[in-house]
PDB file of C-alpha atoms in Angstrom:
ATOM      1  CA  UNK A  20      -5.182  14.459  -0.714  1.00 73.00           C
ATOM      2  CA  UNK A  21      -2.677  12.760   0.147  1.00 84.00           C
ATOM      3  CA  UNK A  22      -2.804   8.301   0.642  1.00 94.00           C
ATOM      4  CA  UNK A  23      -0.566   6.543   2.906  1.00 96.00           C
ATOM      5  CA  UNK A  24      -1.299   2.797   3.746  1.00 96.00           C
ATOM      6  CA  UNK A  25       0.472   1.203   7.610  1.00 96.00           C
ATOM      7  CA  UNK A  26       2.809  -0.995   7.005  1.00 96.00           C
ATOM      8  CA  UNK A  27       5.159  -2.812   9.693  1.00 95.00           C
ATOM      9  CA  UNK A  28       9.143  -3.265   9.121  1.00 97.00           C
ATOM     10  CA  UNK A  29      10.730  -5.869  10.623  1.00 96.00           C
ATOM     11  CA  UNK A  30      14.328  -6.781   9.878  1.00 97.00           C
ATOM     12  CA  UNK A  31      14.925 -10.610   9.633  1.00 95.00           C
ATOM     13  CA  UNK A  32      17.430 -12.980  10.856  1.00 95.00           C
ATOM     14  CA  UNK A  33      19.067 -12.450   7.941  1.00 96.00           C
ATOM     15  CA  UNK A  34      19.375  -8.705   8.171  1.00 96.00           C
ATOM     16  CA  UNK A  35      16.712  -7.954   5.326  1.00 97.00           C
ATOM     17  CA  UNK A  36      14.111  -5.865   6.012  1.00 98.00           C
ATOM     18  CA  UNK A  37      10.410  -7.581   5.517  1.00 97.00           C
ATOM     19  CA  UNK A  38       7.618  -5.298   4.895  1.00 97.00           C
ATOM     20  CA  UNK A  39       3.948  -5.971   5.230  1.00 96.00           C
ATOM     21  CA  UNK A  40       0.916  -3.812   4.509  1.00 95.00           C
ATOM     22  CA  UNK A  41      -1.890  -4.091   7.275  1.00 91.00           C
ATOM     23  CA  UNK A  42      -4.679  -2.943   5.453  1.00 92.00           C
ATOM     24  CA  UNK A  43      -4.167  -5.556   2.432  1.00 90.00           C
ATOM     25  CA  UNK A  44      -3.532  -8.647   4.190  1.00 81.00           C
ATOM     26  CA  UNK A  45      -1.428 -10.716   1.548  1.00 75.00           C
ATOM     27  CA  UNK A  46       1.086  -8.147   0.424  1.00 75.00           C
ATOM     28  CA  UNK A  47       4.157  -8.196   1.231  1.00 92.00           C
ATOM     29  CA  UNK A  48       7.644  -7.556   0.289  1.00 96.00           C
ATOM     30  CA  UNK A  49      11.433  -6.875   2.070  1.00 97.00           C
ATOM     31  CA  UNK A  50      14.944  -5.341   1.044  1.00 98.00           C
ATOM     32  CA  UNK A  51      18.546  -5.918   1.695  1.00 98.00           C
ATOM     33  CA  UNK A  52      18.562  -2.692   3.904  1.00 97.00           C
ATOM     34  CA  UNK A  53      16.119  -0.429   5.236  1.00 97.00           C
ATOM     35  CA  UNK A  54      16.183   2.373   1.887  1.00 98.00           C
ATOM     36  CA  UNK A  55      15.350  -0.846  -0.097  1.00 98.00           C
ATOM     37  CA  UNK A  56      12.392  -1.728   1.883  1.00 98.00           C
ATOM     38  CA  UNK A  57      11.565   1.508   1.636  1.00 98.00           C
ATOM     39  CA  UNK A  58      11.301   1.606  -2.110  1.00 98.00           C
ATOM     40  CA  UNK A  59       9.930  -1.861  -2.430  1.00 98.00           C
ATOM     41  CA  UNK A  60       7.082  -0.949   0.192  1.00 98.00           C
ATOM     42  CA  UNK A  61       6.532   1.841  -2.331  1.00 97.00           C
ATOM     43  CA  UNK A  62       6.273  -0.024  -5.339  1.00 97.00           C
ATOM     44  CA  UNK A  63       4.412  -2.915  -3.934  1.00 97.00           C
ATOM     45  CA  UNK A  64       1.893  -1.211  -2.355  1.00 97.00           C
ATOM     46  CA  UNK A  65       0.995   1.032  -6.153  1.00 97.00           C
ATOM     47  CA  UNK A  66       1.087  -2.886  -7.911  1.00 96.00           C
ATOM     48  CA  UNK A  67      -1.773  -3.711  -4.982  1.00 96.00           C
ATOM     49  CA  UNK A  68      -3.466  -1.176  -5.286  1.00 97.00           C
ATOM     50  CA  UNK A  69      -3.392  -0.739  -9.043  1.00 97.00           C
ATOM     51  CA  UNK A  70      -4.783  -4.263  -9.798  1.00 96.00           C
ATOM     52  CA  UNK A  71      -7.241  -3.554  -7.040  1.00 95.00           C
ATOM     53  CA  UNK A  72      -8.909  -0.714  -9.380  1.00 96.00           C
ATOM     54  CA  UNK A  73      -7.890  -2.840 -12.509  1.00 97.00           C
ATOM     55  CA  UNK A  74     -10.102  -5.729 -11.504  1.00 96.00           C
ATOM     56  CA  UNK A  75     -12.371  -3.416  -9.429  1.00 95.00           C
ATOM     57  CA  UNK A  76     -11.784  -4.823  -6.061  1.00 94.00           C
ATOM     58  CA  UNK A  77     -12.383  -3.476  -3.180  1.00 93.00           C
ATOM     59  CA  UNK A  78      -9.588  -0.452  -2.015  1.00 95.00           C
ATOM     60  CA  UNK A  79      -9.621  -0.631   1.790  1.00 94.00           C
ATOM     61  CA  UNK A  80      -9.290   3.030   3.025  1.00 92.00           C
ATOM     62  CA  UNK A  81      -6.107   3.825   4.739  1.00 91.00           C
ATOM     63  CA  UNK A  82      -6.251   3.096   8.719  1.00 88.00           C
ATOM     64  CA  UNK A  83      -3.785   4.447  11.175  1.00 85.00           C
ATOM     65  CA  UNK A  84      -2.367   1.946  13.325  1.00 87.00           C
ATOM     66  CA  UNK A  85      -0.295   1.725  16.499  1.00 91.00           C
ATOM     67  CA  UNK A  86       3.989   0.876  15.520  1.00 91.00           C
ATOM     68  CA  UNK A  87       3.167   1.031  11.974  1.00 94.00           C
ATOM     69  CA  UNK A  88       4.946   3.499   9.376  1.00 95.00           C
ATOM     70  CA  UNK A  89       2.968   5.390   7.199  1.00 96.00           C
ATOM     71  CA  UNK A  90       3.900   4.628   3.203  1.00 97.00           C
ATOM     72  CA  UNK A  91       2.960   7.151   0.980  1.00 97.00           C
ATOM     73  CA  UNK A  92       1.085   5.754  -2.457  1.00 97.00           C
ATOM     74  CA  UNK A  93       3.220   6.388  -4.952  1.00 97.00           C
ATOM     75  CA  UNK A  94       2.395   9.190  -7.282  1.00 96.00           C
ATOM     76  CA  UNK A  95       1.676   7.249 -10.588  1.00 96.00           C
ATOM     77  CA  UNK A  96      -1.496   6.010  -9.086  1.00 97.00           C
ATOM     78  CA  UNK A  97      -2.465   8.485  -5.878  1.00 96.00           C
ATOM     79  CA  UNK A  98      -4.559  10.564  -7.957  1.00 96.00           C
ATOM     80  CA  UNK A  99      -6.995   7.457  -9.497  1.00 97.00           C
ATOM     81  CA  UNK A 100      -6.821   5.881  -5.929  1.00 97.00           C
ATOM     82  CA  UNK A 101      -8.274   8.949  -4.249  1.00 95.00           C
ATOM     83  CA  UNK A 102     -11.138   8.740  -7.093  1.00 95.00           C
ATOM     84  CA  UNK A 103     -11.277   5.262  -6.659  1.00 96.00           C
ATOM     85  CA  UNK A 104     -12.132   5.365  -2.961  1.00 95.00           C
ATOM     86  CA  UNK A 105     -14.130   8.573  -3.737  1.00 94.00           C
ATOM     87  CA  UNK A 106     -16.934   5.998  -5.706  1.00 93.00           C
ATOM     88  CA  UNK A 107     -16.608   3.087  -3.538  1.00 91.00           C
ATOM     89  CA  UNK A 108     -17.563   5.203  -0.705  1.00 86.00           C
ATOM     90  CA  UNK A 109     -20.617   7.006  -2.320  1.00 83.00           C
ATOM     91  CA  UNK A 110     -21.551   3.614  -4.541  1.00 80.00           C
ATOM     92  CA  UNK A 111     -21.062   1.937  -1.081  1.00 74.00           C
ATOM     93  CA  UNK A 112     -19.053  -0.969  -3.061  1.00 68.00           C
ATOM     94  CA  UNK A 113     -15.975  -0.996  -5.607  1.00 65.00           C
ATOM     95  CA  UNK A 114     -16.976   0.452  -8.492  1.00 67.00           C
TER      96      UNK A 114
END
C-alpha cells in the first residue's frame, strides 16, 4: 500500500516554492525551485509523520483533496506508517 499525504505548492513573491501539508495542519516547508520543494515536501512530511508514531500521536489518514498534489511518504517510514494507521483504526485511537 502505497501513502501519499495532499499538499498545496505555491511559489512566493520571492520565487521559492512554499509547501504545506493539509492533513497535518502545522507542517510546512518550501524550496528555491520546484525539484527542491519537491524533496523537502518529501522529507518533511516522513519527520511529521515519524514523530507522530514516535510520540504516538494521532496519524491522520491520507484525504484526497481538490488542487492539491499527492506526496508520496517516503520509503524509510511507509511501511511502519501503513501499520501505524492499521492499529489506530482497529484500536480506534493512536496506539
Amino acid at each position: 500500500m502505497r501513502l501519499e499525504y495532499p499538499a498545496r505548492f505555491k511559489r512566493g513573491e520571492d520565487g521559492r516554492v512554499f509547501v504545506k501539508f493539509i492533513d497535518f495542519g502545522e507542517p510546512a516547508t518550501d524550496g528555491a525551485n520546484w525539484d527542491e520543494a519537491w524533496q523537502e515536501a518529501q522529507d518533511c512530511l516522513g519527520s511529521v509523520i515519524a514523530f507522530a508514531i514516535r510520540d504516538r500521536r494521532y496519524l491522520p489518514s491520507p484525504n484526497s483533496l481538490p488542487g492539491t498534489v499527492a506526496v508520496p511518504v517516503p520509503d524509510w517510514i511507509s511501511e511502519e506508517a501503513v501499520r501505524y494507521l492499521t492499529t489506530q483504526e482497529v484500536n480506534g485511537s493512536a496506539p
